[in-house]
GROMACS .gro file of C-alpha atoms in nm:
model
  197
    1MET     CA    1   8.344   6.743   8.202
    2ALA     CA    2   8.664   6.832   8.004
    3PRO     CA    3   8.595   7.087   7.738
    4ALA     CA    4   8.601   6.961   7.379
    5ASP     CA    5   8.807   7.275   7.240
    6GLU     CA    6   9.171   7.241   7.161
    7THR     CA    7   9.442   7.327   7.418
    8PRO     CA    8   9.497   7.700   7.385
    9ARG     CA    9   9.833   7.796   7.235
   10ARG     CA   10   9.924   7.996   7.551
   11PHE     CA   11   9.941   7.682   7.760
   12LEU     CA   12  10.168   7.509   7.503
   13ASP     CA   13  10.384   7.837   7.497
   14LEU     CA   14  10.394   7.835   7.877
   15LEU     CA   15  10.515   7.472   7.888
   16ASP     CA   16  10.781   7.541   7.632
   17ARG     CA   17  10.916   7.854   7.824
   18LEU     CA   18  10.894   7.660   8.160
   19GLU     CA   19  11.100   7.366   8.002
   20ALA     CA   20  11.369   7.616   7.886
   21ALA     CA   21  11.376   7.827   8.195
   22LEU     CA   22  11.249   7.676   8.507
   23THR     CA   23  11.417   7.336   8.531
   24VAL     CA   24  11.430   7.289   8.908
   25GLY     CA   25  11.689   7.055   9.036
   26ASP     CA   26  11.790   6.786   8.799
   27PRO     CA   27  11.478   6.605   8.687
   28ALA     CA   28  11.541   6.261   8.539
   29ASP     CA   29  11.328   6.329   8.240
   30PRO     CA   30  11.179   6.686   8.195
   31THR     CA   31  11.032   6.584   7.858
   32ALA     CA   32  10.835   6.295   8.016
   33PHE     CA   33  10.710   6.540   8.291
   34ARG     CA   34  10.609   6.794   8.013
   35ASP     CA   35  10.430   6.526   7.826
   36GLU     CA   36  10.230   6.416   8.132
   37LEU     CA   37  10.131   6.782   8.205
   38LEU     CA   38  10.029   6.819   7.840
   39ALA     CA   39   9.818   6.502   7.833
   40LEU     CA   40   9.650   6.629   8.163
   41LEU     CA   41   9.553   6.973   8.034
   42PRO     CA   42   9.192   6.887   7.916
   43ASP     CA   43   9.117   6.731   8.262
   44LEU     CA   44   9.271   7.025   8.445
   45ARG     CA   45   9.080   7.275   8.237
   46GLY     CA   46   8.747   7.069   8.292
   47PHE     CA   47   8.802   7.054   8.669
   48ALA     CA   48   8.887   7.434   8.685
   49ARG     CA   49   8.583   7.519   8.475
   50SER     CA   50   8.367   7.319   8.706
   51ILE     CA   51   8.484   7.502   9.022
   52VAL     CA   52   8.519   7.847   8.864
   53ARG     CA   53   8.236   7.994   8.664
   54ASP     CA   54   8.438   8.224   8.435
   55PRO     CA   55   8.627   8.031   8.153
   56SER     CA   56   8.905   8.282   8.144
   57HIS     CA   57   8.950   8.264   8.520
   58ALA     CA   58   8.957   7.897   8.493
   59ASP     CA   59   9.226   7.908   8.233
   60ASP     CA   60   9.432   8.135   8.459
   61LEU     CA   61   9.391   7.898   8.740
   62VAL     CA   62   9.520   7.607   8.506
   63GLN     CA   63   9.804   7.830   8.396
   64GLU     CA   64   9.907   7.901   8.757
   65THR     CA   65   9.878   7.522   8.831
   66LEU     CA   66  10.114   7.446   8.538
   67LEU     CA   67  10.355   7.690   8.675
   68ARG     CA   68  10.333   7.555   9.021
   69ALA     CA   69  10.361   7.195   8.906
   70TRP     CA   70  10.672   7.278   8.699
   71GLN     CA   71  10.834   7.460   8.979
   72ASN     CA   72  10.767   7.168   9.212
   73GLN     CA   73  10.841   6.879   8.989
   74HIS     CA   74  11.124   6.767   9.209
   75ARG     CA   75  10.852   6.700   9.471
   76TYR     CA   76  10.670   6.464   9.242
   77ARG     CA   77  10.737   6.100   9.318
   78PRO     CA   78  10.758   5.901   9.005
   79GLY     CA   79  10.514   5.607   9.013
   80SER     CA   80  10.262   5.794   9.222
   81ASN     CA   81   9.936   5.932   9.073
   82PHE     CA   82  10.026   6.226   8.864
   83LYS     CA   83   9.672   6.323   8.788
   84ALA     CA   84   9.588   6.348   9.168
   85TRP     CA   85   9.909   6.533   9.232
   86ALA     CA   86   9.826   6.797   8.963
   87PHE     CA   87   9.466   6.813   9.063
   88THR     CA   88   9.570   6.882   9.426
   89ILE     CA   89   9.785   7.171   9.311
   90LEU     CA   90   9.485   7.321   9.116
   91ARG     CA   91   9.259   7.283   9.404
   92ASN     CA   92   9.509   7.428   9.656
   93GLN     CA   93   9.566   7.723   9.419
   94PHE     CA   94   9.184   7.772   9.388
   95TYR     CA   95   9.151   7.800   9.770
   96THR     CA   96   9.453   8.031   9.799
   97GLU     CA   97   9.293   8.268   9.544
   98ARG     CA   98   8.954   8.231   9.714
   99ARG     CA   99   9.100   8.321  10.055
  100ARG     CA  100   9.281   8.624   9.895
  101THR     CA  101   8.951   8.765   9.746
  102LYS     CA  102   8.744   8.680  10.060
  103ARG     CA  103   8.648   9.050  10.103
  104GLU     CA  104   8.490   9.062   9.756
  105VAL     CA  105   8.118   9.047   9.721
  106GLU     CA  106   8.012   8.705   9.588
  107ASP     CA  107   7.713   8.632   9.379
  108VAL     CA  108   7.664   8.277   9.517
  109ASP     CA  109   7.320   8.206   9.375
  110GLY     CA  110   7.400   8.381   9.041
  111ALA     CA  111   7.106   8.619   9.082
  112ALA     CA  112   7.313   8.917   8.986
  113ALA     CA  113   7.480   8.746   8.694
  114GLY     CA  114   7.137   8.619   8.577
  115ARG     CA  115   7.009   8.969   8.527
  116LEU     CA  116   7.319   9.050   8.322
  117ILE     CA  117   7.286   8.776   8.067
  118ALA     CA  118   6.996   8.649   7.857
  119LEU     CA  119   6.932   8.288   7.922
  120SER     CA  120   6.884   8.039   7.641
  121ASP     CA  121   6.526   7.911   7.590
  122GLN     CA  122   6.659   7.564   7.508
  123VAL     CA  123   6.525   7.327   7.745
  124ASP     CA  124   6.854   7.122   7.784
  125ARG     CA  125   7.052   7.433   7.856
  126VAL     CA  126   6.803   7.548   8.122
  127ALA     CA  127   6.804   7.205   8.279
  128LEU     CA  128   7.184   7.202   8.293
  129GLN     CA  129   7.195   7.555   8.444
  130GLU     CA  130   6.942   7.433   8.706
  131LEU     CA  131   7.153   7.132   8.789
  132TRP     CA  132   7.472   7.337   8.822
  133ALA     CA  133   7.284   7.581   9.046
  134ARG     CA  134   7.175   7.292   9.262
  135ILE     CA  135   7.535   7.162   9.271
  136ARG     CA  136   7.666   7.496   9.377
  137ARG     CA  137   7.413   7.490   9.669
  138LEU     CA  138   7.573   7.165   9.798
  139PRO     CA  139   7.833   7.193  10.074
  140VAL     CA  140   8.166   7.249   9.919
  141PRO     CA  141   8.315   6.911  10.020
  142GLN     CA  142   8.025   6.731   9.847
  143GLN     CA  143   8.060   6.957   9.537
  144GLU     CA  144   8.426   6.876   9.504
  145ALA     CA  145   8.382   6.503   9.557
  146LEU     CA  146   8.090   6.479   9.317
  147ILE     CA  147   8.272   6.682   9.048
  148LEU     CA  148   8.588   6.476   9.075
  149VAL     CA  149   8.412   6.139   9.073
  150ALA     CA  150   8.118   6.201   8.840
  151ALA     CA  151   8.239   6.470   8.618
  152GLN     CA  152   8.615   6.399   8.609
  153GLY     CA  153   8.586   6.019   8.618
  154MET     CA  154   8.831   5.973   8.897
  155THR     CA  155   8.811   5.671   9.125
  156TYR     CA  156   8.724   5.718   9.492
  157GLU     CA  157   9.085   5.647   9.567
  158GLU     CA  158   9.212   5.916   9.333
  159ALA     CA  159   8.961   6.169   9.457
  160SER     CA  160   9.059   6.095   9.822
  161ALA     CA  161   9.415   6.164   9.734
  162VAL     CA  162   9.313   6.504   9.583
  163LEU     CA  163   9.084   6.588   9.869
  164GLY     CA  164   9.311   6.467  10.131
  165CYS     CA  165   9.055   6.248  10.309
  166GLN     CA  166   8.958   5.885  10.356
  167VAL     CA  167   8.797   5.693  10.057
  168GLY     CA  168   8.492   5.628  10.268
  169THR     CA  169   8.450   5.990  10.321
  170VAL     CA  170   8.453   6.057   9.947
  171LYS     CA  171   8.202   5.782   9.890
  172SER     CA  172   7.975   5.923  10.164
  173ARG     CA  173   8.006   6.279  10.008
  174VAL     CA  174   7.926   6.167   9.667
  175SER     CA  175   7.632   5.953   9.785
  176ARG     CA  176   7.482   6.241   9.980
  177ALA     CA  177   7.530   6.487   9.701
  178ARG     CA  178   7.358   6.249   9.466
  179GLU     CA  179   7.067   6.195   9.691
  180VAL     CA  180   7.016   6.573   9.729
  181LEU     CA  181   7.037   6.626   9.353
  182ALA     CA  182   6.805   6.343   9.267
  183SER     CA  183   6.553   6.447   9.518
  184ALA     CA  184   6.583   6.819   9.405
  185MET     CA  185   6.561   6.725   9.040
  186GLY     CA  186   6.254   6.496   9.103
  187GLN     CA  187   6.420   6.168   9.010
  188ALA     CA  188   6.300   5.851   9.166
  189GLY     CA  189   6.638   5.710   9.287
  190PRO     CA  190   6.959   5.853   9.436
  191LYS     CA  191   7.183   5.745   9.144
  192LEU     CA  192   7.262   6.018   8.883
  193GLY     CA  193   7.499   5.795   8.675
  194SER     CA  194   7.758   5.529   8.732
  195VAL     CA  195   8.044   5.579   8.968
  196PRO     CA  196   8.402   5.423   8.920
  197ALA     CA  197   8.477   5.182   9.196
   0.00000   0.00000   0.00000
């Protein structure tokens, strides 16, 4: 679910400033690390936008993720899964922010937001909004697993590394989420698309 738009200049500027100012320890190849982060930006933005409704808040979450990844690059083990490592940072940052703002009133079902905006009359947009509303009603562990596997295209193994659970648990969460969505959307079977093995 990566956005098709270009990488915002502010992310590129941030990486340039980080490369110049925040070299932690003595990384073997800071340019390679920067290139891996840059290549991962569309996926990070897509994941952030799938868990945060506000695009500017999602971009702020990605920016904080880039900063934390850069500051902790000495903890990254070359040869391990860079994407899973960065997604874990983003996910942890999301939950840190969520805990911090726990006392704020949430608009879980989007009812208040729905009164503030004029919904499109296009059938596809309405169907997509309905799907996202149903996804947001799933338990959070099922939401995360479904988004990582179905929308981000991660394998079950990569998703399990991000979520910090067993591969079988991820498979179970994705399967249950798909069954609930298929049933709610009136589809015949539990499958909503192919899943990477």
